[in-house]
């Protein structure tokens, strides 16, 4: 029979030919036939169409039969299961990765698990409708996306491994998971496991009791019995939000006409820089500058709907400016008596019985710290305080409803002045301890208690507490080279920033139970001269003026360690 190109075989002949070929194949001996192709299977595994049993694998096996329903891993050499490790096994229903009881001593009585917190001893490694527990694995870590794509998985055993934590949302891809076994692991019940407590409360998955291995206060407790309130997972951090490319020595935030501003003294740039907060870009931007050849402090005062800025200079006198809304700029309205204020250091502004005052600390031998009062025509000298003592700082405090000034000095311990309502002046009341050479004095309040922070350039800085008629020492902090010690609060947290010319700035956090500050964070600020907390809508800022480097703006962030 010859087939030629172009000629069509008759239909009857074609049928006869196909029948002949089929009969010929059947007559061949069995050895001559090609057997059916077995399903793909990695070298370390034994596979059927719907099961795979893998031993001594160096990683989660690839190229498993795509129709596999049960996967058992035994005596494997890997400790980490990464992302998408079981990709392509969309039909997988049973997955077991665990060890048998008694195979490793570290999971015994001293290994952090309880009697009864172990999966049952696995017998022969077989595949059935219920997963067995496979021996000799040492899985220590899982990726968040380890089980991605396993939409059909109903039974999962991770029992008797060495898992100390589980990534948040690990079981989220497992839509129909009905049974989960985590027994026999060394789970640490810290913030990283908090999500598991939440998941156990809401899931319908059957999970045998699993217990905490650590920390000490939770060791031996059932994870399901832990309350979410048991986890202290909220912490905070200060991160750099903005770098201002200039040096500065003071920072004073203020609000005027519903906008937020900051005044910074820049002796190197011969100005007081006024920056405005951009609520869209969430940054400080240049707004205006006031000439100041040797500015050490620029103090804004918003009083009687007017904006004033007191500009204190080391040389050339000090001045008061007012914002003129008619021309939209600052105009100088007043000189400050240069005979009294020769070498200003600090300015504080406050109200007493409805009247506005500001006080300038003077550090010259011949000058005096002076109090000024606002009237209809401007600020005028009201009282001379603490003459010839080279004052370094002044702080306004109200204790027991009584206004007080605390003035620190290079020549004596900080002095307390109390307001006399009849004379409308401050009168000396006493001293704060016997601390000399205090560079800065700042106060803070916790509940009903008043505290002072006293920073020293040589020697230790101190925290003292007001006890009725005097301050008593509460805490000593090492502070070589410190020019600034600023307490500030953000929400319910009380912080303390202690700067240094020779090392990092240390941020401390107040612990109410211990009644003291504890170290919280280090900030890299060169020669800081002030720290100012600035709440800017939903952003909490900490300004850090530097005498030798750029001015830094830190952002206070709240961190949930359980996420």
Coordinates of C-alpha atoms in Angstrom, one line a residue:
X1 CA 0.0 0.0 0.0
X2 CA 1.6 3.3 -1.1
X3 CA 0.6 6.7 0.1
X4 CA 1.4 9.4 -2.3
X5 CA 1.6 13.2 -1.7
X6 CA -1.5 14.9 -2.8
X7 CA -3.7 11.7 -2.9
X8 CA -6.4 11.2 -0.2
X9 CA -6.6 7.8 1.6
X10 CA -10.1 6.3 1.4
X11 CA -12.0 6.4 4.7
X12 CA -12.3 2.7 5.0
X13 CA -8.5 2.1 4.5
X14 CA -7.7 4.7 7.2
X15 CA -9.9 2.9 9.8
X16 CA -8.3 -0.4 9.0
X17 CA -4.8 1.0 9.4
X18 CA -5.6 2.5 12.9
X19 CA -7.1 -0.8 14.0
X20 CA -4.0 -2.7 12.9
X21 CA -1.6 -0.4 14.8
X22 CA -3.7 -0.7 18.0
X23 CA -3.7 -4.5 17.8
X24 CA 0.0 -4.6 17.1
X25 CA 0.8 -2.6 20.3
X26 CA -1.3 -5.0 22.4
X27 CA 0.6 -8.0 21.0
X28 CA 3.9 -6.5 22.0
X29 CA 5.5 -8.1 25.1
X30 CA 5.0 -6.2 28.4
X31 CA 8.7 -5.3 28.5
X32 CA 8.5 -3.6 25.2
X33 CA 5.7 -1.2 26.2
X34 CA 6.6 2.4 27.7
X35 CA 5.2 2.6 31.2
X36 CA 3.1 5.6 32.3
X37 CA 5.3 8.6 33.3
X38 CA 5.5 8.9 37.1
X39 CA 4.6 12.2 38.7
X40 CA 7.5 14.7 39.2
X41 CA 9.3 14.2 42.5
X42 CA 12.5 15.7 44.0
X43 CA 15.4 13.3 44.8
X44 CA 14.8 13.6 48.6
X45 CA 11.1 12.7 48.3
X46 CA 8.9 9.7 47.7
X47 CA 5.8 10.8 45.7
X48 CA 2.5 9.5 44.5
X49 CA 0.0 11.6 42.6
X50 CA -1.5 13.1 45.8
X51 CA 1.1 12.5 48.5
X52 CA 4.8 13.4 49.1
X53 CA 7.1 12.3 51.9
X54 CA 10.4 14.1 52.0
X55 CA 13.5 13.2 54.1
X56 CA 16.9 15.0 54.6
X57 CA 16.0 17.9 52.3
X58 CA 18.3 20.9 52.4
X59 CA 15.4 23.2 51.5
X60 CA 11.6 23.0 51.0
X61 CA 11.5 20.7 48.0
X62 CA 10.4 22.1 44.6
X63 CA 8.8 20.4 41.6
X64 CA 6.4 18.4 43.7
X65 CA 3.4 16.9 42.0
X66 CA 1.0 19.9 41.5
X67 CA -2.0 17.7 42.6
X68 CA -0.4 16.7 46.0
X69 CA -2.8 16.8 48.9
X70 CA -0.5 15.7 51.7
X71 CA 3.1 16.8 52.3
X72 CA 5.2 15.4 55.1
X73 CA 8.7 16.8 55.9
X74 CA 11.0 14.6 58.0
X75 CA 14.6 14.9 59.2
X76 CA 15.3 18.0 57.1
X77 CA 18.5 20.1 57.1
X78 CA 16.9 23.5 56.9
X79 CA 15.8 25.8 59.7
X80 CA 14.1 28.6 57.8
X81 CA 11.0 28.4 55.5
X82 CA 10.9 31.5 53.3
X83 CA 8.3 33.3 51.2
X84 CA 6.1 31.3 48.9
X85 CA 7.8 28.1 49.9
X86 CA 4.8 26.0 48.8
X87 CA 3.9 27.9 45.7
X88 CA 2.1 25.9 43.1
X89 CA 0.6 23.4 45.6
X90 CA -2.9 24.9 45.5
X91 CA -4.5 21.5 46.2
X92 CA -2.5 20.9 49.4
X93 CA -4.7 20.1 52.4
X94 CA -2.3 18.5 54.9
X95 CA 1.1 19.9 55.8
X96 CA 3.2 18.5 58.6
X97 CA 6.5 19.9 59.7
X98 CA 7.5 18.7 63.2
X99 CA 9.5 16.3 65.4
X100 CA 8.5 13.3 67.4
X101 CA 8.5 13.4 71.2
X102 CA 11.8 12.6 72.8
X103 CA 14.0 13.1 69.8
X104 CA 15.8 16.1 71.2
X105 CA 16.5 16.8 74.9
X106 CA 16.3 20.5 74.6
X107 CA 12.5 20.2 74.4
X108 CA 12.3 18.3 77.6
X109 CA 11.6 19.7 81.1
X110 CA 14.3 22.4 80.8
X111 CA 13.4 23.4 77.2
X112 CA 10.5 25.8 77.9
X113 CA 7.6 23.5 77.0
X114 CA 5.2 21.7 79.4
X115 CA 4.3 18.1 79.8
X116 CA 1.2 17.9 77.6
X117 CA 2.5 20.7 75.3
X118 CA 4.0 18.2 72.9
X119 CA 2.5 16.6 69.9
X120 CA 1.9 12.8 70.3
X121 CA 4.7 10.5 69.4
X122 CA 4.7 9.8 65.7
X123 CA 4.8 6.2 64.7
X124 CA 5.6 5.0 61.3
X125 CA 5.6 7.8 58.8
X126 CA 2.4 7.1 56.9
X127 CA -0.1 9.2 55.0
X128 CA -3.7 9.0 56.1
X129 CA -6.8 11.2 56.3
X130 CA -5.3 12.6 59.5
X131 CA -1.8 14.1 59.6
X132 CA 0.9 12.3 61.6
X133 CA 3.7 14.1 63.4
X134 CA 7.0 13.7 61.6
X135 CA 10.3 13.4 63.4
X136 CA 13.6 15.3 63.5
X137 CA 13.0 18.8 62.1
X138 CA 14.5 22.0 63.6
X139 CA 12.5 24.8 62.0
X140 CA 13.5 28.0 63.7
X141 CA 11.9 30.7 61.6
X142 CA 9.0 31.1 59.1
X143 CA 8.4 34.0 56.7
X144 CA 5.2 36.0 56.7
X145 CA 4.4 34.7 53.2
X146 CA 5.4 31.1 53.8
X147 CA 1.9 29.7 53.3
X148 CA 0.8 32.1 50.6
X149 CA -1.3 30.4 47.9
X150 CA -2.4 27.4 50.1
X151 CA -6.1 28.1 49.8
X152 CA -7.0 24.5 50.2
X153 CA -5.0 23.8 53.4
X154 CA -7.1 22.4 56.2
X155 CA -4.5 20.7 58.5
X156 CA -1.2 22.3 59.5
X157 CA 1.3 20.9 62.0
X158 CA 4.3 22.9 63.1
X159 CA 4.6 20.9 66.3
X160 CA 7.9 20.0 68.0
X161 CA 10.1 22.4 66.2
X162 CA 12.3 25.2 67.6
X163 CA 10.0 28.2 66.8
X164 CA 10.3 31.1 69.2
X165 CA 8.1 33.5 67.3
X166 CA 5.6 33.6 64.4
X167 CA 5.4 36.5 61.9
X168 CA 2.2 38.5 62.2
X169 CA -0.5 37.4 59.7
X170 CA 1.2 34.0 59.1
X171 CA -2.1 32.2 58.9
X172 CA -4.1 34.9 57.0
X173 CA -3.8 33.1 53.6
X174 CA -5.2 29.9 55.0
X175 CA -8.9 30.6 54.4
X176 CA -10.3 27.1 55.4
X177 CA -7.7 26.0 58.0
X178 CA -9.5 23.8 60.5
X179 CA -6.7 22.2 62.5
X180 CA -3.4 23.8 63.7
X181 CA -0.8 22.3 66.0
X182 CA 1.9 24.5 67.5
X183 CA 2.8 22.3 70.5
X184 CA 6.4 21.6 71.5
X185 CA 7.9 24.9 70.3
X186 CA 9.7 27.4 72.5
X187 CA 7.4 30.4 71.8
X188 CA 8.4 33.7 73.5
X189 CA 5.3 35.5 74.6
X190 CA 6.5 39.0 73.8
X191 CA 5.1 41.7 71.5
X192 CA 5.8 39.7 68.4
X193 CA 3.3 37.1 69.5
X194 CA 0.5 39.4 70.6
X195 CA -1.2 39.0 67.2
X196 CA -1.4 35.3 67.9
X197 CA -3.4 35.9 71.1
X198 CA -5.8 38.1 69.1
X199 CA -6.1 35.5 66.3
X200 CA -6.8 32.7 68.8
X201 CA -9.7 34.7 70.2
X202 CA -11.3 35.1 66.9
X203 CA -10.5 32.0 64.9
X204 CA -12.7 28.9 64.4
X205 CA -9.6 26.8 63.8
X206 CA -9.0 24.0 66.4
X207 CA -5.7 24.6 68.1
X208 CA -4.5 22.4 71.0
X209 CA -3.2 24.2 74.0
X210 CA 0.2 25.8 73.5
X211 CA 2.3 27.4 76.3
X212 CA 4.7 30.3 76.7
X213 CA 8.4 29.4 77.0
X214 CA 9.5 33.0 78.0
X215 CA 9.7 35.7 79.4
X216 CA 9.7 34.8 83.0
X217 CA 6.4 36.4 84.0
X218 CA 4.6 34.3 81.3
X219 CA 6.5 31.1 81.4
X220 CA 4.2 28.1 81.5
X221 CA 1.0 30.0 80.8
X222 CA -1.3 29.1 78.1
X223 CA -1.1 31.6 75.2
X224 CA -4.8 31.5 74.8
X225 CA -5.2 32.7 78.4
X226 CA -3.1 35.8 78.0
X227 CA -4.9 39.2 78.0
X228 CA -4.0 41.8 75.4
X229 CA -3.4 44.2 78.2
X230 CA -0.5 41.9 79.4
X231 CA 1.6 43.1 76.5
X232 CA 3.5 46.4 76.8
X233 CA 4.1 47.0 73.2
X234 CA 3.8 50.7 72.7
X235 CA 7.1 52.6 72.7
X236 CA 8.3 55.8 71.1
X237 CA 11.3 57.2 69.2
X238 CA 12.8 60.5 68.1
X239 CA 13.7 60.5 64.4
X240 CA 15.2 63.3 62.3
X241 CA 12.3 65.1 60.5
X242 CA 14.1 68.1 59.1
X243 CA 17.6 69.6 59.0
X244 CA 17.8 73.4 59.1
X245 CA 21.1 74.4 57.4
X246 CA 22.3 76.9 60.0
X247 CA 23.6 77.2 63.6
X248 CA 21.4 78.6 66.3
X249 CA 21.4 78.9 70.1
X250 CA 17.7 79.3 71.1
X251 CA 14.3 78.2 69.7
X252 CA 11.0 79.6 70.8
X253 CA 7.7 78.3 69.2
X254 CA 4.6 80.6 69.2
X255 CA 1.2 80.8 67.6
X256 CA 0.0 84.0 66.0
X257 CA -3.2 84.5 63.9
X258 CA -3.8 80.7 64.0
X259 CA -0.4 79.9 62.4
X260 CA 2.6 78.2 64.0
X261 CA 6.0 79.9 64.0
X262 CA 9.4 79.3 65.6
X263 CA 11.9 82.1 66.4
X264 CA 15.6 81.0 66.4
X265 CA 18.6 83.1 67.5
X266 CA 21.4 82.9 64.9
X267 CA 24.5 84.8 66.0
X268 CA 26.5 83.4 63.1
X269 CA 23.9 84.8 60.6
X270 CA 23.4 88.0 62.6
X271 CA 19.7 87.6 62.8
X272 CA 16.6 86.2 64.5
X273 CA 15.1 83.8 62.0
X274 CA 11.3 83.5 62.0
X275 CA 10.2 80.2 60.5
X276 CA 6.5 79.3 59.7
X277 CA 5.1 75.8 59.8
X278 CA 3.8 74.5 56.4
X279 CA 0.8 72.3 57.3
X280 CA 0.8 70.8 53.7
X281 CA 4.5 70.0 53.4
X282 CA 4.8 69.5 57.2
X283 CA 8.0 71.4 57.3
X284 CA 9.3 74.7 58.7
X285 CA 9.9 77.3 56.0
X286 CA 11.6 80.8 56.1
X287 CA 9.1 83.6 56.9
X288 CA 11.1 86.7 58.0
X289 CA 14.4 87.8 59.6
X290 CA 15.1 90.4 62.3
X291 CA 18.6 91.9 62.2
X292 CA 20.6 90.9 65.3
X293 CA 24.4 91.0 65.1
X294 CA 25.1 88.9 68.2
X295 CA 21.7 87.4 69.1
X296 CA 21.6 85.0 72.0
X297 CA 17.8 84.8 72.5
X298 CA 14.8 85.8 70.4
X299 CA 11.7 85.7 72.6
X300 CA 8.2 86.1 71.0
X301 CA 5.4 87.4 73.1
X302 CA 1.8 87.4 71.9
X303 CA -0.1 89.8 74.1
X304 CA -3.2 91.9 73.6
X305 CA -3.4 90.7 70.0
X306 CA 0.0 92.0 69.3
X307 CA 3.2 90.1 68.4
X308 CA 6.4 91.3 70.0
X309 CA 9.9 89.8 69.7
X310 CA 12.5 90.6 72.4
X311 CA 15.9 90.4 70.8
X312 CA 18.7 89.9 73.3
X313 CA 22.3 90.6 72.0
X314 CA 25.7 90.2 73.6
X315 CA 26.9 93.4 71.9
X316 CA 25.2 96.5 70.5
X317 CA 22.3 96.5 72.9
X318 CA 19.0 94.6 73.0
X319 CA 15.7 95.6 71.4
X320 CA 12.0 95.0 71.2
X321 CA 10.3 94.5 67.8
X322 CA 6.5 94.5 66.9
X323 CA 4.9 92.9 63.9
X324 CA 3.2 95.7 61.9
X325 CA 0.2 94.3 60.1
X326 CA 0.0 97.4 57.9
X327 CA 3.3 96.7 56.2
X328 CA 3.7 93.0 57.1
X329 CA 7.1 93.3 58.7
X330 CA 8.8 93.7 62.1
X331 CA 9.6 97.2 63.2
X332 CA 11.8 98.2 66.1
X333 CA 9.8 100.0 68.8
X334 CA 12.0 100.1 71.9
X335 CA 15.5 99.8 73.2
X336 CA 16.3 97.9 76.4
X337 CA 18.4 99.7 79.0
X338 CA 22.0 98.7 78.2
X339 CA 23.2 99.8 81.7
X340 CA 21.1 97.1 83.3
X341 CA 21.2 94.5 80.6
X342 CA 24.8 94.2 79.4
X343 CA 25.3 90.5 78.7
X344 CA 21.8 88.8 78.4
X345 CA 21.5 85.1 78.6
X346 CA 17.9 84.0 78.8
X347 CA 14.4 85.5 78.5
X348 CA 11.2 84.3 80.1
X349 CA 7.7 85.8 79.5
X350 CA 4.6 85.2 81.7
X351 CA 1.3 86.7 83.0
X352 CA 0.5 87.6 86.6
X353 CA -3.0 88.8 87.5
X354 CA -3.7 89.7 83.8
X355 CA -0.5 91.7 83.3
X356 CA 2.3 90.6 80.9
X357 CA 5.9 90.6 82.0
X358 CA 9.3 89.4 80.7
X359 CA 12.5 88.9 82.6
X360 CA 16.1 88.9 81.2
X361 CA 18.9 87.1 83.0
X362 CA 22.1 89.1 82.7
X363 CA 25.5 87.3 83.0
X364 CA 27.7 90.4 83.3
X365 CA 29.5 91.4 86.5
X366 CA 28.0 94.9 86.4
X367 CA 24.5 94.3 85.1
X368 CA 21.4 92.8 86.8
X369 CA 18.6 90.5 85.9
X370 CA 15.7 92.8 85.1
X371 CA 11.9 92.5 85.0
X372 CA 9.8 94.4 82.4
X373 CA 6.1 95.0 82.4
X374 CA 3.8 95.7 79.4
X375 CA 1.6 98.8 79.3
X376 CA -0.2 100.6 76.6
X377 CA 3.0 102.1 75.2
X378 CA 5.3 99.1 75.4
X379 CA 7.4 97.2 77.9
X380 CA 9.0 99.2 80.7
X381 CA 11.4 98.4 83.5
X382 CA 9.5 97.2 86.5
X383 CA 12.2 95.7 88.9
X384 CA 15.9 95.0 89.1
X385 CA 16.7 91.5 90.5
X386 CA 19.9 89.8 91.6
X387 CA 22.4 92.4 90.6
X388 CA 26.1 91.6 89.9
X389 CA 25.8 87.8 90.2
X390 CA 26.5 86.7 86.6
X391 CA 23.1 85.0 86.1
X392 CA 23.0 82.2 83.6
X393 CA 19.3 81.4 83.4
X394 CA 15.8 82.3 84.8
X395 CA 12.7 80.2 85.1
X396 CA 9.1 81.2 85.9
X397 CA 7.3 78.6 88.2
X398 CA 3.9 78.6 90.0
X399 CA 4.0 76.5 93.2
X400 CA 0.9 76.3 95.3
X401 CA -0.7 79.1 93.3
X402 CA 2.2 81.4 94.1
X403 CA 4.3 82.9 91.2
X404 CA 8.1 82.4 91.6
X405 CA 11.2 83.1 89.7
X406 CA 14.3 80.8 90.0
X407 CA 17.5 82.4 88.9
X408 CA 20.7 80.4 88.4
X409 CA 24.1 81.9 88.6
X410 CA 27.8 81.3 88.2
X411 CA 28.6 82.7 91.6
X412 CA 26.0 81.1 93.9
X413 CA 23.3 78.5 94.2
X414 CA 20.0 79.1 92.4
X415 CA 17.9 81.8 94.1
X416 CA 14.1 81.7 94.6
X417 CA 12.0 84.9 94.3
X418 CA 8.3 84.9 95.3
X419 CA 5.7 87.3 94.0
X420 CA 4.4 89.8 96.6
X421 CA 0.9 90.6 95.5
X422 CA 0.6 93.8 97.6
X423 CA 3.9 95.3 96.3
X424 CA 3.5 93.7 92.9
X425 CA 7.2 92.7 93.0
X426 CA 9.3 89.6 93.5
X427 CA 11.0 89.2 96.9
X428 CA 13.9 86.8 97.8
X429 CA 12.7 83.6 99.4
X430 CA 15.7 81.3 99.6
X431 CA 18.1 79.1 97.6
X432 CA 17.9 75.7 95.9
X433 CA 20.3 73.5 97.8
X434 CA 24.0 74.3 97.7
X435 CA 24.7 73.7 94.0
X436 CA 27.0 76.2 92.4
X437 CA 27.7 76.9 88.7
X438 CA 24.2 75.9 87.5
X439 CA 24.0 76.7 83.8
X440 CA 20.3 76.2 83.3
X441 CA 17.2 75.7 85.5
X442 CA 13.9 74.3 84.1
X443 CA 10.9 72.9 85.8
X444 CA 8.3 70.3 85.1
X445 CA 5.2 68.9 86.8
X446 CA 4.0 65.3 87.3
X447 CA 0.5 65.1 88.8
X448 CA 0.7 67.5 91.7
X449 CA 4.5 67.4 92.2
X450 CA 6.8 70.2 91.0
X451 CA 10.4 69.4 90.0
X452 CA 13.4 71.3 88.9
X453 CA 16.2 70.3 86.5
X454 CA 19.5 71.9 87.3
X455 CA 22.2 71.4 84.6
X456 CA 25.9 71.9 85.2
X457 CA 28.8 72.2 82.8
X458 CA 31.3 70.8 85.4
X459 CA 29.9 68.2 87.8
X460 CA 26.7 66.3 87.9
X461 CA 23.3 67.7 87.0
X462 CA 20.4 67.2 89.4
X463 CA 16.6 66.7 89.6
X464 CA 15.0 68.2 92.7
X465 CA 11.4 68.1 94.0
X466 CA 9.4 70.8 95.8
X467 CA 8.5 69.7 99.3
X468 CA 6.3 72.4 100.8
X469 CA 8.9 75.2 101.5
X470 CA 12.0 73.9 99.8
X471 CA 13.4 71.7 97.1
X472 CA 15.0 68.3 98.0
X473 CA 17.4 66.3 95.8
X474 CA 15.8 63.4 94.0
X475 CA 18.3 62.3 91.3
X476 CA 21.8 62.9 90.0
X477 CA 22.7 62.6 86.4
X478 CA 26.3 62.6 84.9
X479 CA 26.6 65.6 82.6
X480 CA 30.1 66.7 81.8
X481 CA 29.9 69.6 79.4
X482 CA 26.2 70.2 79.7
X483 CA 24.7 73.6 78.8
X484 CA 21.1 72.5 78.5
X485 CA 18.8 70.2 80.5
X486 CA 15.3 70.5 79.2
X487 CA 12.2 68.6 80.5
X488 CA 9.2 68.3 78.2
X489 CA 6.1 66.2 77.9
X490 CA 4.5 64.5 74.9
X491 CA 1.0 63.2 75.8
X492 CA 1.3 61.2 79.0
X493 CA 5.1 60.7 78.6
X494 CA 7.6 63.0 80.5
X495 CA 11.0 63.3 78.9
X496 CA 14.2 65.0 79.7
X497 CA 16.9 66.0 77.2
X498 CA 20.4 66.4 78.6
X499 CA 22.8 67.9 76.1
X500 CA 26.6 67.8 76.2
X501 CA 29.4 69.6 74.3
X502 CA 31.5 66.4 74.5
X503 CA 29.2 63.5 73.9
X504 CA 25.7 62.4 72.7
X505 CA 22.6 64.0 74.0
X506 CA 20.8 61.7 76.3
X507 CA 17.0 61.5 76.3
X508 CA 15.5 60.2 79.6
X509 CA 12.0 59.0 80.3
X510 CA 10.3 59.5 83.6
X511 CA 9.2 56.4 85.5
X512 CA 6.5 57.3 88.0
X513 CA 6.9 54.2 90.2
X514 CA 10.6 54.8 90.6
X515 CA 10.2 58.5 90.8
X516 CA 13.2 59.1 88.5
X517 CA 14.3 59.4 84.9
X518 CA 15.8 56.3 83.1
X519 CA 17.8 56.4 79.9
X520 CA 15.7 56.2 76.8
X521 CA 17.6 57.2 73.7
X522 CA 20.7 59.0 72.4
X523 CA 20.6 61.8 69.9
X524 CA 23.6 63.0 67.9
X525 CA 23.5 66.8 68.4
X526 CA 26.7 68.8 68.4
X527 CA 27.0 71.4 71.1
X528 CA 23.2 71.8 71.8
X529 CA 22.1 75.0 73.4
X530 CA 18.3 74.3 73.7
X531 CA 15.6 71.8 73.2
X532 CA 12.1 72.9 72.4
X533 CA 9.0 70.7 72.1
X534 CA 6.7 71.9 69.4
X535 CA 3.2 70.3 68.8
X536 CA 2.4 70.9 65.1
X537 CA -1.1 69.5 64.5
X538 CA -0.6 65.7 64.1
X539 CA 3.2 66.0 64.2
X540 CA 5.1 66.2 67.5
X541 CA 8.5 68.0 67.0
X542 CA 11.6 68.5 69.1
X543 CA 13.9 71.3 68.0
X544 CA 17.6 71.0 68.8
X545 CA 19.5 74.2 68.1
X546 CA 23.2 73.6 67.8
X547 CA 26.1 76.1 68.4
X548 CA 28.5 74.2 66.1
X549 CA 26.3 72.4 63.5
X550 CA 23.0 72.3 61.7
X551 CA 19.8 72.8 63.7
X552 CA 17.9 69.5 63.9
X553 CA 14.2 69.0 64.0
X554 CA 13.2 65.6 65.4
X555 CA 9.8 64.0 65.1
X556 CA 8.3 62.0 68.0
X557 CA 6.9 58.8 66.7
X558 CA 4.9 56.1 68.5
X559 CA 5.9 52.6 67.7
X560 CA 3.8 49.5 68.2
X561 CA 6.2 46.6 68.6
X562 CA 3.4 44.1 68.0
X563 CA 3.0 45.2 64.3

